[in-house]
CSV table of C-alpha atoms in Angstrom, one decimal:
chain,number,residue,atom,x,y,z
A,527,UNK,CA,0.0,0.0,0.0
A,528,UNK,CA,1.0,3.5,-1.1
A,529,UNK,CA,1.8,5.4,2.3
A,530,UNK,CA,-0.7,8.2,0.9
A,531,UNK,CA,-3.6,5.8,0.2
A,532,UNK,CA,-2.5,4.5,3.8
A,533,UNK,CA,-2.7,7.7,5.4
A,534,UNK,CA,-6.0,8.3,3.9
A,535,UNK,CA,-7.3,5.1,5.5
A,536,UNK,CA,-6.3,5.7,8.6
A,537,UNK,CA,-7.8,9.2,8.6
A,538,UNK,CA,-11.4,7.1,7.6
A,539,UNK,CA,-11.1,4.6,9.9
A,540,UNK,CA,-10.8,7.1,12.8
A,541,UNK,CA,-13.6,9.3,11.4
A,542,UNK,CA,-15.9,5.8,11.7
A,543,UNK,CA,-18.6,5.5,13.4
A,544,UNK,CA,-17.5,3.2,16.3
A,545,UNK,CA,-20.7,0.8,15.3
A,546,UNK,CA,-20.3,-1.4,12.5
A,547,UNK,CA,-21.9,-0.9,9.1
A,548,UNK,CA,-25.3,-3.5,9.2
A,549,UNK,CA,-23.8,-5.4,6.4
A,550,UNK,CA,-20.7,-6.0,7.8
A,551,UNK,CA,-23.0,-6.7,11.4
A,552,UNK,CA,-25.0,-9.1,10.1
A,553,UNK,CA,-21.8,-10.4,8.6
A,554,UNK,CA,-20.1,-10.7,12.1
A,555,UNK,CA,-23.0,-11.8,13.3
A,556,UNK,CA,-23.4,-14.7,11.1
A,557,UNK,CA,-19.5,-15.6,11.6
A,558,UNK,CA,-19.9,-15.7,15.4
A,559,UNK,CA,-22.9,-17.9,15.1
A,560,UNK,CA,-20.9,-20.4,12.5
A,561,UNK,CA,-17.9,-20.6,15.6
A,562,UNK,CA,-20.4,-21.2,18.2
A,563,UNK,CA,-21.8,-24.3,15.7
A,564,UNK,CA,-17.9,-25.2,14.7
A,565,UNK,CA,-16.5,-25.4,18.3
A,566,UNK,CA,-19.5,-27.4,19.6
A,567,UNK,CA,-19.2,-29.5,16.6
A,568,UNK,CA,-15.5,-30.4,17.5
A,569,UNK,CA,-16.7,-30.5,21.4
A,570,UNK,CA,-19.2,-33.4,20.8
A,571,UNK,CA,-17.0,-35.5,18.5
A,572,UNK,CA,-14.1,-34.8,20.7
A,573,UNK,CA,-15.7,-35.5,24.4
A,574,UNK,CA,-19.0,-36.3,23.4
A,575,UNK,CA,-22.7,-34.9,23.0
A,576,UNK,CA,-23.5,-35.5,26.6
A,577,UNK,CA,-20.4,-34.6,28.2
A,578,UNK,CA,-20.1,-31.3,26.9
A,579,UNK,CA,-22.1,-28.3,28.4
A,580,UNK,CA,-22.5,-24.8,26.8
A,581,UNK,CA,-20.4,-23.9,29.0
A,582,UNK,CA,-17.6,-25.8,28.2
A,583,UNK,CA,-18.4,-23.9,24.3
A,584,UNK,CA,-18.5,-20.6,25.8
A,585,UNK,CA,-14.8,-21.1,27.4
A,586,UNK,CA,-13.2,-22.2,24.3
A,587,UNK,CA,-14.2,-19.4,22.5
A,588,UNK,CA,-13.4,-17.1,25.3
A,589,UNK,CA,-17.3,-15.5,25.8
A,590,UNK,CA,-20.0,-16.3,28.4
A,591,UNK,CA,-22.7,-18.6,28.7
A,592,UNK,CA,-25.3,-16.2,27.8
A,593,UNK,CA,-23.3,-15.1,24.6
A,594,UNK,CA,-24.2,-18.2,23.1
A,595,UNK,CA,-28.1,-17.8,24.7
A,596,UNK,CA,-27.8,-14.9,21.9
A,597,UNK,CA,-28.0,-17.1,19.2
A,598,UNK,CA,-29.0,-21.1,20.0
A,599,UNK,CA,-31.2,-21.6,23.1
A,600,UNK,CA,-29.8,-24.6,23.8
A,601,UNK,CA,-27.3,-27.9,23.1
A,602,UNK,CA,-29.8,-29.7,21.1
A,603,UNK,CA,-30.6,-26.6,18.8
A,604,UNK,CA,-27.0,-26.1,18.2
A,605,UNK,CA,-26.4,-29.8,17.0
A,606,UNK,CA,-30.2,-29.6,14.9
A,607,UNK,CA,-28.1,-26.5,13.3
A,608,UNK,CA,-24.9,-28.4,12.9
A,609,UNK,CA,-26.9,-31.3,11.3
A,610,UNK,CA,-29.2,-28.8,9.0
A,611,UNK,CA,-25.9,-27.5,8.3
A,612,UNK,CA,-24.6,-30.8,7.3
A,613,UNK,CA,-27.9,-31.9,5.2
A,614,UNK,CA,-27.8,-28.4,2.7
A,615,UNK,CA,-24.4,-29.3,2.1
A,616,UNK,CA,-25.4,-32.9,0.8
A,617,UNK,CA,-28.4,-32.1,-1.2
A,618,UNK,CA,-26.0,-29.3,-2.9
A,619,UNK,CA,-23.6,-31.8,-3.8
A,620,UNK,CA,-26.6,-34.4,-5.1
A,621,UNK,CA,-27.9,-31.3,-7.0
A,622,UNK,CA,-23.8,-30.2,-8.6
A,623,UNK,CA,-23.2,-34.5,-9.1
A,624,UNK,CA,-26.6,-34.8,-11.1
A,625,UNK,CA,-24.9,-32.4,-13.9
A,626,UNK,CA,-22.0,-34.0,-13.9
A,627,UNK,CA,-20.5,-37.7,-15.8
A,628,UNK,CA,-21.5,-39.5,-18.2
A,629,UNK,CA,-23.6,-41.9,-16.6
A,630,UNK,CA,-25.3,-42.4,-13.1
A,631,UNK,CA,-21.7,-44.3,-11.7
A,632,UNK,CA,-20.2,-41.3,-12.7
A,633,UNK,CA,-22.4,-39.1,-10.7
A,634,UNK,CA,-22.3,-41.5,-7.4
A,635,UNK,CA,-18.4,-41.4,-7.9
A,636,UNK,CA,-18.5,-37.5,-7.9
A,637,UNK,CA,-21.5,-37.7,-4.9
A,638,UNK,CA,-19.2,-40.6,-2.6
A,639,UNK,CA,-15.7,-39.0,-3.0
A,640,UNK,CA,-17.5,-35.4,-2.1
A,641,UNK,CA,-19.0,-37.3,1.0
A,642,UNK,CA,-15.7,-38.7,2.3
A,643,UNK,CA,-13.9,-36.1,2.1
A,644,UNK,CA,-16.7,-34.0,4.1
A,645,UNK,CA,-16.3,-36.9,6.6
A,646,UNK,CA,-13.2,-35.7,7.4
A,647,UNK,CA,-14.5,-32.0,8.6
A,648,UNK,CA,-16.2,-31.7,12.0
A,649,UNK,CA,-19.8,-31.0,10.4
A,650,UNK,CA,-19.4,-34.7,9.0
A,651,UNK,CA,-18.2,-36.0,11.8
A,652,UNK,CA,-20.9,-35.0,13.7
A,653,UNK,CA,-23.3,-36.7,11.5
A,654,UNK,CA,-21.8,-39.8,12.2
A,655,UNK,CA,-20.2,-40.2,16.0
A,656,UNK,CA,-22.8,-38.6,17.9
A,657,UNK,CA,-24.7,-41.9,19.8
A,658,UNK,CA,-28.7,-41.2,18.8
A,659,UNK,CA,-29.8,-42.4,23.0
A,660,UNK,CA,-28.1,-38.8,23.9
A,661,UNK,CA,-30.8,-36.7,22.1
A,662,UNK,CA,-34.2,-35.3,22.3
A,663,UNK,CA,-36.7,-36.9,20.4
A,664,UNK,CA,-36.9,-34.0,18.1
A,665,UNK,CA,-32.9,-33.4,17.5
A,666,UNK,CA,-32.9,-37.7,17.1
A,667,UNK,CA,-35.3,-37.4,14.5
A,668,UNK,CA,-33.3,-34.8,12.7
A,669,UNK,CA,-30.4,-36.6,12.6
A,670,UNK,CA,-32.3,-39.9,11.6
A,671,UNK,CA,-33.9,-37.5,8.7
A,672,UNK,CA,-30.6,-36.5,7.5
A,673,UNK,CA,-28.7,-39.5,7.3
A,674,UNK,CA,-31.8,-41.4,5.8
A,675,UNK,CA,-31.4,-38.2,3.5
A,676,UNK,CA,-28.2,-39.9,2.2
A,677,UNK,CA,-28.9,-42.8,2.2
A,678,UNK,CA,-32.0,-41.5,-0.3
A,679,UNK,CA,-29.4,-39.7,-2.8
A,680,UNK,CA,-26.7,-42.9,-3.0
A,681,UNK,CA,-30.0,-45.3,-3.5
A,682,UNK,CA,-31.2,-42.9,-6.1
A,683,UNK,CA,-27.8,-42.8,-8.1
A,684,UNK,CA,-27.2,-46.6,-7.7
A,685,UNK,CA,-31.0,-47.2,-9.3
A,686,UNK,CA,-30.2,-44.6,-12.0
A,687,UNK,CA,-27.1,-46.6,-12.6
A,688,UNK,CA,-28.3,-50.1,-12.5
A,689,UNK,CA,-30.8,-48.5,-15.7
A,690,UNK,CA,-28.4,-47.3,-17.5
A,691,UNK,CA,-25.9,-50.1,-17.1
A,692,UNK,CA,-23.0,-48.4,-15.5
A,693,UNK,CA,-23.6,-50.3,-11.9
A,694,UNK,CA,-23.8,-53.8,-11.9
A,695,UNK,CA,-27.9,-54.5,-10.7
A,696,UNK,CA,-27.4,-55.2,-7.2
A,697,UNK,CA,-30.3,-54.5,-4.3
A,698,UNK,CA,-29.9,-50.9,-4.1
A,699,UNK,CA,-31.1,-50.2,-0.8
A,700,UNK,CA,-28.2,-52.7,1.1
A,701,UNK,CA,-26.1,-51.5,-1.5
A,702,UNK,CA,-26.9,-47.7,0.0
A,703,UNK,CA,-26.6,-48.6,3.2
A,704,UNK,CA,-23.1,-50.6,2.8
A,705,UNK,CA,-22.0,-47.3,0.6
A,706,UNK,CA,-23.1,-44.9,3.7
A,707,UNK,CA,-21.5,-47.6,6.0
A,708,UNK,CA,-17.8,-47.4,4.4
A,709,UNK,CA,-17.8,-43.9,3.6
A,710,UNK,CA,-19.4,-43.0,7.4
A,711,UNK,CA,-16.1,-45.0,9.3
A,712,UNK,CA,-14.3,-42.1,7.5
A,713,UNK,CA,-16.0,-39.5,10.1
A,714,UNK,CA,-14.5,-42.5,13.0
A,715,UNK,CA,-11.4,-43.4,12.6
A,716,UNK,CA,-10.0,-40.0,10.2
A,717,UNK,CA,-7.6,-38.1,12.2
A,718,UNK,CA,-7.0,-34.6,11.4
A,719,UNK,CA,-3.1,-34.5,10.0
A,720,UNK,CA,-2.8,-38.0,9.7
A,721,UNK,CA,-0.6,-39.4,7.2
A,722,UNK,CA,-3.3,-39.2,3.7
A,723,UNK,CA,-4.9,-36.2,2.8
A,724,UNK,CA,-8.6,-36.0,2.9
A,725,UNK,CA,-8.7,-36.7,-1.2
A,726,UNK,CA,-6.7,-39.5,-1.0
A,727,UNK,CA,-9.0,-41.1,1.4
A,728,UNK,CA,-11.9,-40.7,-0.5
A,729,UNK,CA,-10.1,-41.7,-3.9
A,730,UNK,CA,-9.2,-45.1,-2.0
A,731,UNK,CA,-12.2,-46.1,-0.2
A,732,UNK,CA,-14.5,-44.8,-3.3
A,733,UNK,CA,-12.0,-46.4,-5.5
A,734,UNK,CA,-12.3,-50.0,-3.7
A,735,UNK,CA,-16.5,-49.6,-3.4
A,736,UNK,CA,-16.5,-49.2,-7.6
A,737,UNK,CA,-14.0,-51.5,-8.3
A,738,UNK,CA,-14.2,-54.6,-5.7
A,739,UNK,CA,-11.9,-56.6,-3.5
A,740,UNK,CA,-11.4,-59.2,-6.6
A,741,UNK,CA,-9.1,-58.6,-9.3
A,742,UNK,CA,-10.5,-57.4,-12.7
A,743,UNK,CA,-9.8,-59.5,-16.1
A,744,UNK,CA,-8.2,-56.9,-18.3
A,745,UNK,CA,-10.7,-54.9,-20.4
A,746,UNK,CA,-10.5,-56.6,-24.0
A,747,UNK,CA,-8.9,-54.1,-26.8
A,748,UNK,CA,-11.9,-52.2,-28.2
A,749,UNK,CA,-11.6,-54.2,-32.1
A,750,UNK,CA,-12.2,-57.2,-30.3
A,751,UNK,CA,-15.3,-55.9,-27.9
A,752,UNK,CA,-17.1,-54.4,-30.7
A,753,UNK,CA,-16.7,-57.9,-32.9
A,754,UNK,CA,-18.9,-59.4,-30.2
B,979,UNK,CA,-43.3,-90.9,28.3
B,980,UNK,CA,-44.7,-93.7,30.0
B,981,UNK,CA,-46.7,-93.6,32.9
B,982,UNK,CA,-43.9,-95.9,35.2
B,983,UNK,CA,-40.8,-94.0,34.0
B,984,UNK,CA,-42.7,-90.9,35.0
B,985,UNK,CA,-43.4,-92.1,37.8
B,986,UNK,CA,-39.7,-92.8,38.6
B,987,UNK,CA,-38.7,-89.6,37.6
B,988,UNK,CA,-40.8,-87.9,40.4
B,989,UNK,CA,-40.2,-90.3,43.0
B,990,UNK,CA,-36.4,-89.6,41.9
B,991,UNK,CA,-36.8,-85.6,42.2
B,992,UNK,CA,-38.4,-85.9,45.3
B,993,UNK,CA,-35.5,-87.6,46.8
B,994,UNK,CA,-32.5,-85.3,45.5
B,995,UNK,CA,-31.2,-82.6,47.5
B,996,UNK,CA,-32.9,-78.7,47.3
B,997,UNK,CA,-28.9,-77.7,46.2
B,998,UNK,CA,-27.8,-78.6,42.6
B,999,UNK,CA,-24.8,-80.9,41.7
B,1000,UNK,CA,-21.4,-79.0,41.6
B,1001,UNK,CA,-21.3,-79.0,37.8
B,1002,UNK,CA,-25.0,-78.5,37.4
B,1003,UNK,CA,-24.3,-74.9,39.4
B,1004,UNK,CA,-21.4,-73.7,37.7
B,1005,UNK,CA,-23.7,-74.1,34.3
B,1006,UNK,CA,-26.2,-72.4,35.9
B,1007,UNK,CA,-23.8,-69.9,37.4
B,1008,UNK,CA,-22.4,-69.6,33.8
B,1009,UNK,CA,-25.8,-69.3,32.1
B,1010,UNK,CA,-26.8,-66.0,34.8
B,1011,UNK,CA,-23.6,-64.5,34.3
B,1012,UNK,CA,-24.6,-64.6,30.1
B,1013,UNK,CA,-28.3,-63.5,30.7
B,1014,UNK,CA,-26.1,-60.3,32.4
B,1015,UNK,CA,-24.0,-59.8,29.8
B,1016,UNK,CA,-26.6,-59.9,27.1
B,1017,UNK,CA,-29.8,-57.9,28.7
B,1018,UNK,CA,-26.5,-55.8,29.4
B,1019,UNK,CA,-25.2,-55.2,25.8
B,1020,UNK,CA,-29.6,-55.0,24.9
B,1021,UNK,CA,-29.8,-52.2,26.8
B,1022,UNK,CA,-26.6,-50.4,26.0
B,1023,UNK,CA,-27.4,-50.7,22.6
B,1024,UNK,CA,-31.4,-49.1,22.6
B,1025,UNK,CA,-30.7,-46.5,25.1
B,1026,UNK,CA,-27.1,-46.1,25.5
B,1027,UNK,CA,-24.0,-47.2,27.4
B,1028,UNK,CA,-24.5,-43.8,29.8
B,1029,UNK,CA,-28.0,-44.0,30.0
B,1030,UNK,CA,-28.3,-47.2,31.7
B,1031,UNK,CA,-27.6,-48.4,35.2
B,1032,UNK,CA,-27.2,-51.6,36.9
B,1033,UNK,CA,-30.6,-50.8,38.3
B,1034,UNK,CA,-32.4,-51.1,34.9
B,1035,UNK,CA,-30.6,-54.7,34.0
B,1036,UNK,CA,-31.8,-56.0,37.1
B,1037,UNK,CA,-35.3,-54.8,36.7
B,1038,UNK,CA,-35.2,-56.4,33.3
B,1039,UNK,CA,-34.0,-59.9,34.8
B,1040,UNK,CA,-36.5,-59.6,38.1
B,1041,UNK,CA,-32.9,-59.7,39.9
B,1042,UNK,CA,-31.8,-57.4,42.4
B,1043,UNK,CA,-29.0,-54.9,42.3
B,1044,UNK,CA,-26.7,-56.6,44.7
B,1045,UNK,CA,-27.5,-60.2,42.8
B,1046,UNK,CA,-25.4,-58.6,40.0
B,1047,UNK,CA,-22.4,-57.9,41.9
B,1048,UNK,CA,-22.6,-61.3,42.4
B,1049,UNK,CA,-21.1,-61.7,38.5
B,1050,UNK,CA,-19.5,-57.8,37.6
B,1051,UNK,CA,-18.1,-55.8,40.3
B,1052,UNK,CA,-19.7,-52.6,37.8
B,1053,UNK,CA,-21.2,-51.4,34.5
B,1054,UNK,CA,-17.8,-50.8,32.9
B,1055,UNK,CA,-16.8,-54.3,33.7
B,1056,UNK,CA,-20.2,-55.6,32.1
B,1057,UNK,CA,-19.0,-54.0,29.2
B,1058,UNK,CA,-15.0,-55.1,29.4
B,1059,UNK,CA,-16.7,-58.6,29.4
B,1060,UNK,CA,-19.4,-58.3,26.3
B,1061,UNK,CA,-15.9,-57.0,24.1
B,1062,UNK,CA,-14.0,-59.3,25.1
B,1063,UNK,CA,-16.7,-62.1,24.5
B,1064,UNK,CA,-17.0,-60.5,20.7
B,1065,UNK,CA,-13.2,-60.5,20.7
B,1066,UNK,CA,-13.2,-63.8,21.6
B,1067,UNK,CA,-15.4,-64.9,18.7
B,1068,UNK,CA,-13.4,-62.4,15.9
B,1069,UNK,CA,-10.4,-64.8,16.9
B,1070,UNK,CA,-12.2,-67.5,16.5
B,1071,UNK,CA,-13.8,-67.1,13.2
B,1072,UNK,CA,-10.2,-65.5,11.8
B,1073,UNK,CA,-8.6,-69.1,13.2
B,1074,UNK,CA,-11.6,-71.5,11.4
B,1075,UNK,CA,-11.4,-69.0,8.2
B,1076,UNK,CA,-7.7,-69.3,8.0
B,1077,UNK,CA,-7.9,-72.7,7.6
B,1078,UNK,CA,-10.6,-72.9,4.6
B,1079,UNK,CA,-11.0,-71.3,1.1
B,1080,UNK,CA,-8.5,-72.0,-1.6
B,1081,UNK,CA,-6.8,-68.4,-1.8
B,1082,UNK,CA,-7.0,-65.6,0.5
B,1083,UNK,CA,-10.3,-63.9,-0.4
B,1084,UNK,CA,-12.3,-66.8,-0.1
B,1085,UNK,CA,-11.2,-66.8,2.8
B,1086,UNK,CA,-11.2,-63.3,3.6
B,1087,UNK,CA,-14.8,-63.7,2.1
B,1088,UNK,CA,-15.8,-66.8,5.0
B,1089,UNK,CA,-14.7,-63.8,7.5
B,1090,UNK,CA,-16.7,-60.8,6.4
B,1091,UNK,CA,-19.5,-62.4,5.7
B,1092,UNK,CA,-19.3,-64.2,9.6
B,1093,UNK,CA,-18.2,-60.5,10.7
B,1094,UNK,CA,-21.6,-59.2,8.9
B,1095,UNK,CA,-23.8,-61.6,10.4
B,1096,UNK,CA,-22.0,-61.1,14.1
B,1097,UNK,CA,-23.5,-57.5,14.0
B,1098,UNK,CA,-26.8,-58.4,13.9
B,1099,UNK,CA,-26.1,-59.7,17.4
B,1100,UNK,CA,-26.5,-57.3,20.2
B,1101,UNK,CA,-22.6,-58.3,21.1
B,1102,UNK,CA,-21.7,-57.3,18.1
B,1103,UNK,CA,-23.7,-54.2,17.8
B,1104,UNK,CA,-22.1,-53.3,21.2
B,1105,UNK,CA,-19.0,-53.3,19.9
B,1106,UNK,CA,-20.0,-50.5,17.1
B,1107,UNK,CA,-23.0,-48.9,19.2
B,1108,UNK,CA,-21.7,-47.5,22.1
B,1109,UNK,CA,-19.3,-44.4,22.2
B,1110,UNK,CA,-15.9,-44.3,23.4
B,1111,UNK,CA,-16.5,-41.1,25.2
B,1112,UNK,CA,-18.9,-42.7,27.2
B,1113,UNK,CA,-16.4,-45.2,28.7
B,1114,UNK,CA,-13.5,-45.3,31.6
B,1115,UNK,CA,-10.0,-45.5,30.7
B,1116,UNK,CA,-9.8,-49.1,30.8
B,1117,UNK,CA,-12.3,-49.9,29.2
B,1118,UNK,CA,-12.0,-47.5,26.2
B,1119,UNK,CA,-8.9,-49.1,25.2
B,1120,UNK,CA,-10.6,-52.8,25.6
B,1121,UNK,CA,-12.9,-51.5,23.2
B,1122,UNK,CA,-10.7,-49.5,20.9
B,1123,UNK,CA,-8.4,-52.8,21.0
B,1124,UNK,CA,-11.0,-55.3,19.7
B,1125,UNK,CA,-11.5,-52.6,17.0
B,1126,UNK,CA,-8.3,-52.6,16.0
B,1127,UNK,CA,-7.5,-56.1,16.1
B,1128,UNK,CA,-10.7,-56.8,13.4
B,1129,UNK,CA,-8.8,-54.3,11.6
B,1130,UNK,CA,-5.5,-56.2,11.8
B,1131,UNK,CA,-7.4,-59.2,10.9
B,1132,UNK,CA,-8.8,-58.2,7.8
B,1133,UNK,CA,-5.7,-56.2,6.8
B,1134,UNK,CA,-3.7,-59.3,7.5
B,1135,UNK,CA,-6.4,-61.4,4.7
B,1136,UNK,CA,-5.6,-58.6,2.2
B,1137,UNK,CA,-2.3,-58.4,2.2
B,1138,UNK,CA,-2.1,-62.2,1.8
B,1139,UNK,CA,-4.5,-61.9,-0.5
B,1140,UNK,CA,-2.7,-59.1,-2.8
B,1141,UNK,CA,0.4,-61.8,-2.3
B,1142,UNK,CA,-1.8,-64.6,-4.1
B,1143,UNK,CA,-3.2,-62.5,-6.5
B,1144,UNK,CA,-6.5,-63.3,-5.3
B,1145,UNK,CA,-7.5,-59.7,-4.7
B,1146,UNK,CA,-7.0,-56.6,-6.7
B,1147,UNK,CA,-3.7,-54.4,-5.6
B,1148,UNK,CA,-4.8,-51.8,-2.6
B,1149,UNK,CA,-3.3,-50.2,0.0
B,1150,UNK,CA,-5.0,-52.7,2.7
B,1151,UNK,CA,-4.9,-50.2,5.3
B,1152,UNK,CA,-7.2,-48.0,4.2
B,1153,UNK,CA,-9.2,-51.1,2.6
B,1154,UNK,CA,-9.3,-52.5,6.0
B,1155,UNK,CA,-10.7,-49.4,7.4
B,1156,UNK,CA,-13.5,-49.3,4.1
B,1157,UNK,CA,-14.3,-52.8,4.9
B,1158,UNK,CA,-14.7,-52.7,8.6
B,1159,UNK,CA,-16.4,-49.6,8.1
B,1160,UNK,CA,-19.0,-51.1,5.8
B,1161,UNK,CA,-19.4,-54.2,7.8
B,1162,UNK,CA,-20.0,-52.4,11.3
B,1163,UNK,CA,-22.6,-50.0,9.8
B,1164,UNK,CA,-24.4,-53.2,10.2
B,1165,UNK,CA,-24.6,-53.0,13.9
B,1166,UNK,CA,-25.8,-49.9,13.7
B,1167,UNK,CA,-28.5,-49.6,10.9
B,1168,UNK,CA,-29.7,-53.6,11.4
B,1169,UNK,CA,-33.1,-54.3,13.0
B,1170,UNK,CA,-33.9,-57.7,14.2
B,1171,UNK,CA,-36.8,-59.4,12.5
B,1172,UNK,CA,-36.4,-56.9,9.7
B,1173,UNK,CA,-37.0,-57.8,5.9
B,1174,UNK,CA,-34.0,-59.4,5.3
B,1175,UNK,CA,-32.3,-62.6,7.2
B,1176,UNK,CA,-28.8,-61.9,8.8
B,1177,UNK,CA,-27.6,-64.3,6.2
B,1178,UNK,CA,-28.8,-62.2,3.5
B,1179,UNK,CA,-27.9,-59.3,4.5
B,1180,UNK,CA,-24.4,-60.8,5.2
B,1181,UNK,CA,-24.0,-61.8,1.7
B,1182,UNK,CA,-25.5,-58.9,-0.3
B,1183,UNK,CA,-22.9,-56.8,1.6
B,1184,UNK,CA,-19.8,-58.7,1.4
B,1185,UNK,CA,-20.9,-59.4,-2.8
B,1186,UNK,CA,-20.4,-55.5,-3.1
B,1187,UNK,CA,-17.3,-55.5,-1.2
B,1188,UNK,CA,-15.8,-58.1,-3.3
B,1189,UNK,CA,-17.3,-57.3,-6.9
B,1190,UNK,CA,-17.9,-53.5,-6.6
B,1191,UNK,CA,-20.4,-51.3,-8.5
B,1192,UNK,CA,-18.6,-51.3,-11.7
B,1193,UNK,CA,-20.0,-54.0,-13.6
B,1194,UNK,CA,-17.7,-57.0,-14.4
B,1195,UNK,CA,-16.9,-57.8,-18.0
B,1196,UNK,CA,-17.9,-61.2,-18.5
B,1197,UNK,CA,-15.2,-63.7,-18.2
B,1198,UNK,CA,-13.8,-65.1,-21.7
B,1199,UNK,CA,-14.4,-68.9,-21.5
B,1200,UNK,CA,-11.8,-70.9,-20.6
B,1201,UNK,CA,-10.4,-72.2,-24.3
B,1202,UNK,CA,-10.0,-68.5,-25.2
B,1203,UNK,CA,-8.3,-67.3,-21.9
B,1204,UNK,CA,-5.7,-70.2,-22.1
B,1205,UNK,CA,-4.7,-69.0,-25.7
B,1206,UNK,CA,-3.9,-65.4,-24.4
C-alpha cells in the first residue's frame, strides 16, 4: 500500500462510526454464530454430546454462557443447526453431481468421493459419531432424517445406474446402506493431520467400493469388444 | 413318556437334594452371568451405554441390584466382558477362516460375511454402538483394542491376499478401514426381524465388497483365456 492511500485510510477509519456498518454486522453476526456451531461440533465428536455443556463452548471461545443464549437456546438446537448445516451441504452436492459424468456411476463417484472427504470436517463428523440415545426426540429425528437423507441420494444414483448399465444390478437399498456404511467409518477413525490427505482417502475407499476386492480380467482391446 | 418311567422320575426328584450338583451350578452360574451380559449389551445398545444403570438390567432380569455384583463388580466391567466375549469370537472365526478357502479372499470372504452376520447380534452391535466417550480409561482401550485387532485381521487377509493375487492391488490399510467400516454399519442400521435374514444381509454386503459397483466384463471362456 501506497503510504498516501494508507494515510487516507487511517484518517477514515478514525472518522468511523464506532458501530459497525449492518452489512458487515449481520456479517459478524453470522461468523460468530458459524464458531459457536464449529466449536461445539469439535466438542461433541471430541468429548461427546452428553459430556459437553455450553459452558464448556462458551470457554473455548473465550465468551459467556449467555453469549451463546444470543444465538441457539440450547445444546440440542445447536447440534439440529450443525446437522441442518450438514444436510444443505449434501443435497448441494446431489444437486452439482446430477450435472455432472456421463452416466449415473459417474455421478455416485462424484457424490461418494464429495462425501468422504466431508467426513473428514467436523460437520461430517458429527453426522456420524454422535450416539442417537443422547438426544431429544426431536434433535434424534433430525439426525435420523438426514442420514436417511443420504442414504436416499446414494440409493437414487445406484438405481439410475443399474438402468443405464453403468452399476452392476445389485439391491440398491443394502447396496446404499453398505455405501453410507464405508464412507461414514471415515467421520470415525480420520484423524486430522494424519498421514493421507482427505482426497486421497476418499479416492481409496470410493476407489475400492467401484472397483471390488477381486481382481479385474483386463478390459479386451476395443476391435475385439465391438466384434462381439 | 410312559406312565412308570414318570413315575420314577418324580419319586427320583423328590428324593435329590434342594442344592444342585457341583457341575450342574457352575452351568447355571455360567448361564446367569450370560443372561447379564446380554440384557446388558440389549440395553446399551437401545438406550445407551451412559443412559443405563445396573438398576435397569436388574429390573429387566426380576434380579436385584446386589445379585449382579454377584457376577461384575460394575457397569464398565459388564462391558469389558461383552468385548471381550465378541473379541473372543473375531479370533475364533479369523482361526476357522484361516484354515478354509483356496486363496486368500475366499477366505477373507468366509470372514466378512461371519463379521456381517455377528452385528446383527446385540454383542456385536455393542462393539460398534456405544461411544468411546462414554467409557472409563480401561475400558475404552478394551474396546478400541477389539476394534483394531478386526482391523488387523482383515488387513492381514488382504495383504495375503494381494500376495496370491487373489484380490486386486490396494493399499490394505485403508481397505481395511472401508471394509470394517461397511461391515460395522451393520450393527448400527440392522433391526432384528427386519426384511432381510442376517444371512442375506451378510452376503449382499460382502458381494459389493468383493465385486464392486462397476459391472464385471464377463469372463472369456476358458479355451479363449488359455490361448492369451
Amino acid at each position: 500500500m501506497g503510504k498516501a492511500a494508507g494515510k487516507a485510510r487511517a484518517l477514515k477509519e478514525e472518522a468511523a462510526s464506532p458501530w459497525l456498518p449492518q452489512q458487515e454486522r449481520t456479517r459478524a453476526r453470522d461468523q460468530k454464530r458459524e464458531a459457536v456451531l464449529k466449536t461445539a461440533a469439535q466438542l461433541f465428536c471430541v468429548q461427546g454430546f452428553h459430556n459437553t455443556t455450553l459452558a464448556d463452548i462458551a470457554r473455548q471461545l473465550h465468551i459467556t454462557k449467555p453469549a451463546i443464549y444470543h444465538y441457539f437456546s440450547s445444546k440440542d438446537e445447536i447440534l439440529v443447526e450443525c446437522v441442518r448445516g450438514a444436510l444443505a451441504a449434501v443435497e448441494g452436492e446431489f444437486e452439482t453431481a446430477s450435472r455432472q459424468g456421463d452416466n449415473a456411476r459417474e455421478r455416485l463417484v462424484h457424490f461418494m468421493t464429495w462425501y468422504a472427504e466431508n467426513m473428514t470436517t467436523v460437520f461430517g463428523m458429527c453426522l456420524v459419531r454422535i450416539a442417537d440415545q443422547d438426544l431429544e426426540q426431536k434433535t434424534r429425528q433430525e439426525l435420523y432424517a438426514a442420514k436417511t437423507q443420504v442414504d436416499r441420494r446414494i440409493r437414487q444414483l445406484l438405481e439410475q445406474g443399474i438402468e443405464d448399465g453403468s452399476i452392476a444390478p445389485c439391491n440398491a437399498r443394502l447396496a446404499a446402506f453398505t455405501i453410507a456404511g464405508a464412507l461414514s467409518w471415515v467421520g470415525h477413525w480420520y484423524k486430522p493431520g494424519g498421514r493421507l490427505a482427505p482426497n486421497e482417502v476418499a479416492e481409496h475407499v470410493v476407489g475400492l467400493l467401484t472397483s471390488g476386492l477381486s481382481p479385474r480380467p483386463p478390459t479386451p482391446p476395443a476391435v475385439e469388444r465391438a466384434r462381439r
